[in-house]
CSV table of C-alpha atoms in Angstrom, one decimal:
chain,number,residue,atom,x,y,z
A,1,MET,CA,80.1,95.3,65.7
A,2,PHE,CA,77.0,97.5,65.6
A,3,GLN,CA,77.9,101.2,65.5
A,4,VAL,CA,75.6,104.2,66.1
A,5,PHE,CA,78.2,106.7,65.0
A,6,LYS,CA,80.5,106.0,62.1
A,7,LYS,CA,83.8,107.8,61.3
A,8,THR,CA,83.0,110.9,63.5
A,9,ASN,CA,85.5,113.7,63.7
A,10,ILE,CA,84.3,115.7,66.7
A,11,ASP,CA,86.7,118.2,68.2
A,12,PHE,CA,86.2,117.4,71.9
A,13,VAL,CA,89.4,119.1,73.2
A,14,GLY,CA,88.5,122.2,71.2
A,15,LYS,CA,85.5,122.7,73.4
A,16,ARG,CA,87.4,122.3,76.6
A,17,TYR,CA,87.0,125.9,77.8
A,18,PHE,CA,83.2,125.8,77.5
A,19,SER,CA,83.1,122.4,79.3
A,20,PHE,CA,85.5,123.6,82.0
A,21,ALA,CA,83.3,126.6,82.7
A,22,LEU,CA,80.2,124.4,82.8
A,23,SER,CA,81.9,122.0,85.1
A,24,ALA,CA,83.2,124.7,87.4
A,25,LEU,CA,79.6,125.9,87.9
A,26,MET,CA,78.4,122.4,88.7
A,27,LEU,CA,81.4,121.8,91.0
A,28,ALA,CA,80.5,125.0,92.9
A,29,PHE,CA,77.2,123.4,93.9
A,30,GLY,CA,78.9,120.2,94.8
A,31,ILE,CA,81.4,122.0,97.1
A,32,ALA,CA,78.6,124.0,98.6
A,33,SER,CA,76.7,120.8,99.4
A,34,LEU,CA,79.8,119.4,101.1
A,35,VAL,CA,80.1,122.5,103.3
A,36,PHE,CA,76.4,122.3,104.2
A,37,ILE,CA,76.5,118.6,104.9
A,38,SER,CA,79.6,119.0,107.2
A,39,GLN,CA,77.6,121.7,109.1
A,40,GLY,CA,74.5,119.5,109.3
A,41,LYS,CA,72.4,122.0,107.3
A,42,ALA,CA,71.7,119.8,104.3
A,43,ASN,CA,68.7,117.4,104.0
A,44,LEU,CA,70.4,114.5,105.8
A,45,GLY,CA,68.6,111.2,106.3
A,46,ILE,CA,68.3,109.6,109.7
A,47,ASP,CA,71.4,107.5,108.8
A,48,PHE,CA,73.5,110.7,109.3
A,49,ALA,CA,71.3,113.1,111.3
A,50,GLY,CA,69.9,110.4,113.7
A,51,GLY,CA,66.3,109.6,114.3
A,52,ALA,CA,63.9,106.7,114.0
A,53,ALA,CA,62.5,104.5,111.2
A,54,ILE,CA,59.4,102.4,111.9
A,55,GLN,CA,57.9,99.9,109.5
A,56,LEU,CA,54.3,99.0,110.0
A,57,ARG,CA,51.9,96.6,108.2
A,58,SER,CA,48.2,97.2,108.0
A,59,GLU,CA,45.4,94.7,107.4
A,60,LYS,CA,43.9,96.9,104.6
A,61,PRO,CA,45.3,99.5,102.2
A,62,ILE,CA,45.5,103.0,103.7
A,63,GLN,CA,45.6,106.6,102.3
A,64,ILE,CA,49.0,108.1,103.2
A,65,GLU,CA,47.5,111.6,103.8
A,66,GLU,CA,45.0,110.2,106.3
A,67,ALA,CA,47.9,108.4,108.2
A,68,ARG,CA,49.9,111.7,108.2
A,69,ALA,CA,46.9,113.5,109.6
A,70,ALA,CA,46.4,110.9,112.3
A,71,LEU,CA,50.0,111.2,113.4
A,72,GLU,CA,49.7,115.0,113.5
A,73,GLU,CA,46.6,114.8,115.6
A,74,ALA,CA,48.4,112.5,118.1
A,75,GLY,CA,51.3,115.0,118.4
A,76,VAL,CA,53.8,113.0,116.3
A,77,LYS,CA,54.8,116.0,114.1
A,78,GLY,CA,57.3,116.2,111.2
A,79,ALA,CA,57.1,112.5,110.3
A,80,GLU,CA,58.0,111.4,106.8
A,81,LEU,CA,55.7,108.7,105.5
A,82,GLN,CA,56.4,106.2,102.7
A,83,GLU,CA,53.9,103.7,101.5
A,84,VAL,CA,54.4,100.2,99.9
A,85,VAL,CA,50.9,99.9,98.4
A,86,ALA,CA,51.2,96.2,97.2
A,87,GLN,CA,52.1,94.9,100.7
A,88,ASN,CA,50.0,97.3,102.8
A,89,LYS,CA,53.2,98.6,104.5
A,90,LEU,CA,53.9,102.0,105.9
A,91,LEU,CA,57.4,103.4,106.6
A,92,VAL,CA,57.5,106.3,109.2
A,93,ARG,CA,60.7,108.2,109.6
A,94,LEU,CA,61.4,110.8,112.2
A,95,LYS,CA,64.6,112.9,112.5
A,96,GLN,CA,66.5,113.3,115.7
A,97,ASP,CA,65.2,116.7,116.6
A,98,ILE,CA,61.6,115.6,116.5
A,99,VAL,CA,61.9,112.1,117.9
A,100,GLN,CA,60.0,111.7,121.2
A,101,LYS,CA,60.3,109.0,123.9
A,102,ASN,CA,58.3,105.8,123.2
A,103,VAL,CA,57.8,107.1,119.6
A,104,VAL,CA,57.2,103.5,118.2
A,105,GLU,CA,54.3,102.9,120.6
A,106,GLN,CA,53.0,106.4,120.0
A,107,VAL,CA,52.9,105.9,116.2
A,108,GLN,CA,51.2,102.5,116.4
A,109,GLU,CA,48.7,103.7,119.0
A,110,ALA,CA,47.8,106.8,117.0
A,111,LEU,CA,47.2,104.8,113.8
A,112,ASN,CA,45.2,102.0,115.5
A,113,LYS,CA,43.1,104.6,117.3
A,114,LYS,CA,42.3,106.5,114.1
A,115,PHE,CA,41.7,103.4,112.1
A,116,PRO,CA,40.1,100.8,114.5
A,117,GLU,CA,38.9,98.7,111.6
A,118,ASN,CA,42.4,98.5,110.1
A,119,GLN,CA,44.9,97.5,112.8
A,120,PHE,CA,48.7,98.2,112.4
A,121,THR,CA,51.5,95.9,113.6
A,122,VAL,CA,55.1,97.0,113.9
A,123,GLU,CA,57.3,94.9,111.7
A,124,SER,CA,60.6,96.6,112.5
A,125,SER,CA,62.0,99.8,114.1
A,126,THR,CA,65.4,101.4,114.1
A,127,GLU,CA,66.6,104.3,116.2
A,128,ILE,CA,69.9,106.0,115.5
A,129,GLY,CA,71.4,108.5,117.9
A,130,PRO,CA,73.2,111.7,116.8
A,131,THR,CA,76.6,110.2,117.8
A,132,VAL,CA,76.1,107.2,115.6
A,133,GLY,CA,74.8,109.4,112.8
A,134,GLN,CA,77.9,111.6,112.9
A,135,LYS,CA,80.2,108.5,112.9
A,136,LEU,CA,78.4,107.1,109.9
A,137,GLN,CA,78.8,110.5,108.2
A,138,LYS,CA,82.6,110.4,108.8
A,139,ASP,CA,82.8,106.8,107.8
A,140,ALA,CA,81.0,107.6,104.5
A,141,LEU,CA,83.4,110.5,103.7
A,142,LEU,CA,86.4,108.2,104.6
A,143,ALA,CA,85.0,105.5,102.3
A,144,ILE,CA,84.8,108.0,99.4
A,145,ALA,CA,88.4,109.3,100.1
A,146,ILE,CA,89.8,105.7,100.2
A,147,ALA,CA,88.0,104.9,96.9
A,148,MET,CA,89.6,107.9,95.2
A,149,ILE,CA,93.1,107.1,96.5
A,150,GLY,CA,92.6,103.5,95.2
A,151,ILE,CA,91.6,104.9,91.8
A,152,ILE,CA,94.9,106.8,91.6
A,153,ILE,CA,96.9,103.8,92.5
A,154,TYR,CA,95.1,101.5,90.1
A,155,ILE,CA,95.3,103.8,87.1
A,156,ALA,CA,98.9,104.8,87.9
A,157,PHE,CA,99.8,101.1,88.1
A,158,ARG,CA,97.9,100.2,84.9
A,159,PHE,CA,98.8,103.3,82.8
A,160,GLU,CA,100.9,106.3,84.0
A,161,PHE,CA,100.7,108.6,87.0
A,162,ARG,CA,99.2,111.5,84.9
A,163,PHE,CA,96.4,109.2,83.7
A,164,GLY,CA,95.6,108.3,87.3
A,165,VAL,CA,95.5,111.9,88.5
A,166,THR,CA,93.3,113.2,85.7
A,167,ALA,CA,91.0,110.2,86.0
A,168,THR,CA,90.6,110.8,89.7
A,169,LEU,CA,90.0,114.5,89.2
A,170,ALA,CA,87.3,113.7,86.6
A,171,THR,CA,85.7,111.1,88.9
A,172,PHE,CA,85.7,113.6,91.8
A,173,HIS,CA,84.0,115.9,89.4
A,174,ASP,CA,81.2,113.3,88.7
A,175,VAL,CA,80.6,112.5,92.4
A,176,LEU,CA,80.5,116.1,93.5
A,177,THR,CA,78.3,117.1,90.7
A,178,VAL,CA,75.7,114.4,91.5
A,179,LEU,CA,75.9,115.4,95.2
A,180,GLY,CA,75.4,119.1,94.2
A,181,ILE,CA,72.3,118.2,92.1
A,182,PHE,CA,70.8,116.3,95.0
A,183,PHE,CA,71.5,119.2,97.3
A,184,VAL,CA,69.9,121.7,94.9
A,185,LEU,CA,66.8,119.4,94.5
A,186,ASN,CA,66.7,119.1,98.3
A,187,LYS,CA,66.8,115.3,98.0
A,188,GLU,CA,67.6,113.4,101.2
A,189,ILE,CA,71.3,112.3,101.6
A,190,THR,CA,71.2,108.8,103.0
A,191,LEU,CA,73.6,105.8,103.1
A,192,LEU,CA,71.8,104.6,99.9
A,193,ILE,CA,72.9,107.8,98.1
A,194,VAL,CA,76.5,107.3,99.3
A,195,THR,CA,76.3,103.8,97.8
A,196,ALA,CA,75.1,105.3,94.6
A,197,LEU,CA,78.0,107.8,94.6
A,198,LEU,CA,80.6,105.0,95.1
A,199,THR,CA,78.9,103.0,92.3
A,200,ILE,CA,79.0,106.1,90.0
A,201,ALA,CA,82.7,106.4,90.8
A,202,GLY,CA,83.3,102.8,89.7
A,203,TYR,CA,81.2,103.2,86.5
A,204,SER,CA,82.8,106.6,85.6
A,205,LEU,CA,86.3,105.2,86.2
A,206,ASN,CA,85.6,102.2,83.9
A,207,ASP,CA,84.4,104.6,81.2
A,208,LYS,CA,87.6,106.7,81.4
A,209,VAL,CA,89.8,103.6,81.3
A,210,VAL,CA,88.2,102.7,77.9
A,211,VAL,CA,89.1,106.2,76.5
A,212,PHE,CA,92.6,106.3,78.1
A,213,ASP,CA,93.4,102.8,76.9
A,214,ARG,CA,92.7,104.0,73.3
A,215,ILE,CA,94.7,107.1,73.8
A,216,ARG,CA,97.7,105.1,75.1
A,217,GLU,CA,97.4,102.8,72.1
A,218,ASN,CA,97.3,105.7,69.6
A,219,LEU,CA,100.2,107.4,71.3
A,220,ARG,CA,102.3,104.4,70.2
A,221,LEU,CA,100.7,104.1,66.7
A,222,GLN,CA,100.1,107.7,65.6
A,223,LYS,CA,103.5,109.3,66.4
A,224,ARG,CA,103.1,112.0,63.6
A,225,GLU,CA,99.9,113.4,65.1
A,226,SER,CA,99.8,116.0,67.8
A,227,PHE,CA,98.6,115.2,71.3
A,228,ASP,CA,95.3,117.1,70.6
A,229,GLN,CA,94.7,115.0,67.4
A,230,ILE,CA,95.4,111.8,69.2
A,231,ILE,CA,92.9,112.6,72.0
A,232,ASN,CA,90.2,113.6,69.5
A,233,ARG,CA,90.9,110.5,67.4
A,234,SER,CA,90.7,108.2,70.5
A,235,ILE,CA,87.4,109.6,71.8
A,236,ASN,CA,85.9,109.4,68.3
A,237,GLU,CA,87.0,105.8,67.9
A,238,VAL,CA,85.3,104.7,71.1
A,239,LEU,CA,82.4,107.1,70.8
A,240,SER,CA,79.9,104.5,69.5
A,241,ARG,CA,80.9,101.9,72.1
A,242,THR,CA,80.6,104.3,75.1
A,243,PHE,CA,77.3,105.7,73.8
A,244,ILE,CA,75.7,102.3,73.4
A,245,THR,CA,76.9,101.2,76.8
A,246,GLY,CA,75.6,104.3,78.3
A,247,VAL,CA,72.1,104.1,76.6
A,248,THR,CA,71.5,100.5,77.5
A,249,THR,CA,72.6,101.1,81.2
A,250,PHE,CA,70.3,104.2,81.3
A,251,LEU,CA,67.3,102.2,80.1
A,252,VAL,CA,67.9,99.7,82.9
A,253,LEU,CA,68.1,102.5,85.4
A,254,LEU,CA,65.0,104.1,83.9
A,255,ALA,CA,63.0,100.8,84.5
A,256,ILE,CA,64.3,100.7,88.1
A,257,PHE,CA,63.3,104.3,88.6
A,258,PHE,CA,59.7,103.8,87.5
A,259,LEU,CA,59.1,100.2,88.6
A,260,GLY,CA,61.6,99.5,91.4
A,261,GLY,CA,59.5,101.1,94.2
A,262,GLU,CA,60.0,104.1,96.4
A,263,VAL,CA,62.8,102.6,98.4
A,264,ILE,CA,65.3,102.7,95.6
A,265,HIS,CA,63.8,105.6,93.7
A,266,ASP,CA,66.5,108.1,94.7
A,267,PHE,CA,69.2,105.6,94.2
A,268,ALA,CA,68.1,105.1,90.6
A,269,LEU,CA,67.8,108.8,90.1
A,270,ALA,CA,71.4,109.4,91.4
A,271,MET,CA,72.7,106.6,89.1
A,272,MET,CA,71.0,108.2,86.1
A,273,PHE,CA,72.5,111.6,86.8
A,274,GLY,CA,75.9,109.9,87.4
A,275,LEU,CA,75.7,107.9,84.2
A,276,VAL,CA,75.1,111.0,82.1
A,277,ILE,CA,77.7,113.2,83.9
A,278,GLY,CA,80.3,110.4,83.9
A,279,THR,CA,80.0,109.9,80.1
A,280,TYR,CA,80.2,113.7,79.6
A,281,SER,CA,83.3,114.0,81.8
A,282,SER,CA,85.0,111.1,80.0
A,283,TRP,CA,84.7,113.0,76.7
A,284,PHE,CA,85.0,116.7,77.8
A,285,ILE,CA,86.8,116.7,81.1
A,286,ALA,CA,89.2,113.8,81.7
A,287,SER,CA,90.9,113.8,78.3
A,288,PRO,CA,91.2,117.6,78.1
A,289,LEU,CA,92.8,117.6,81.5
A,290,LEU,CA,95.3,115.1,80.2
A,291,LEU,CA,96.0,117.6,77.4
A,292,LEU,CA,96.6,120.4,79.9
A,293,TRP,CA,99.0,118.1,81.9
A,294,GLU,CA,100.9,117.3,78.7
A,295,LYS,CA,101.2,121.0,77.7
A,296,ARG,CA,102.3,122.0,81.2
A,297,ALA,CA,104.9,119.3,81.2
A,298,ARG,CA,106.3,120.5,77.9
A,299,VAL,CA,106.5,124.1,79.1
A,300,LEU,CA,108.4,123.0,82.2
A,301,LYS,CA,110.7,120.8,80.2
A,302,ARG,CA,111.5,123.6,77.8
A,303,ALA,CA,112.1,126.1,80.6
A,304,SER,CA,114.4,123.6,82.3
A,305,SER,CA,116.4,123.0,79.2
A,306,GLN,CA,116.9,126.8,78.6
A,307,SER,CA,118.0,127.5,82.2
């Protein structure tokens, strides 16, 4: 098998305090983003905040800035415009607080009036009320919570309970960190981003299972080594495999990011962040957490035997 790294001996668990400090900082942004999202103060898409999405097709290509100016002149303010150049399509999105009555007709009329030589037709339109948006928001959080519980049950069934808990904590870390990055970058939180977060959880979990599987195997074979040494040995043994998997997946996401179009641009960006953070947490967070669990269990066992 092709290997990038051969016989490495990196002390991953020895760097756990630095990685824990770095992750605590990233988690702070993630938790803050959750608070702001629950209060409706984050940059929520119309999926969650409510609003309207209108897709139009024009006969000829159009400059997006000219279309935005035409809508502003017609009194349709605050619209977010997205262009699909190859198909002469224009996506107009309006959030709930700026949606007006008959907004679909207003948008079409404004564009046709401004560009009489380039008529627009409405291909589709979607309007989501604030109640539906709030329900979608709750459903999305519920979906993430159910996914996390499922991870604990799956890992606990396949390995041990301590593996399940540490893998879940590390996966939570990955999801919250990506959410925090999107919040800091003021990226719009949509259902597509929630889909990306759930996909990240699945990928991250698979990465951790690979490492944990090797740790479990070495716990049976290397009984003379300490728990620290077994964890470091296990990560180093799968280092080349996880690195190659990560790099090849990242290259695919990079192609989607640049060539996949505007619609899945943020999805690909979230996945790239998730891939890097998930790999980092498999090496520097999940396994060191397992070490802390083991040390804590030994302390409690020793205290129990002395009492």
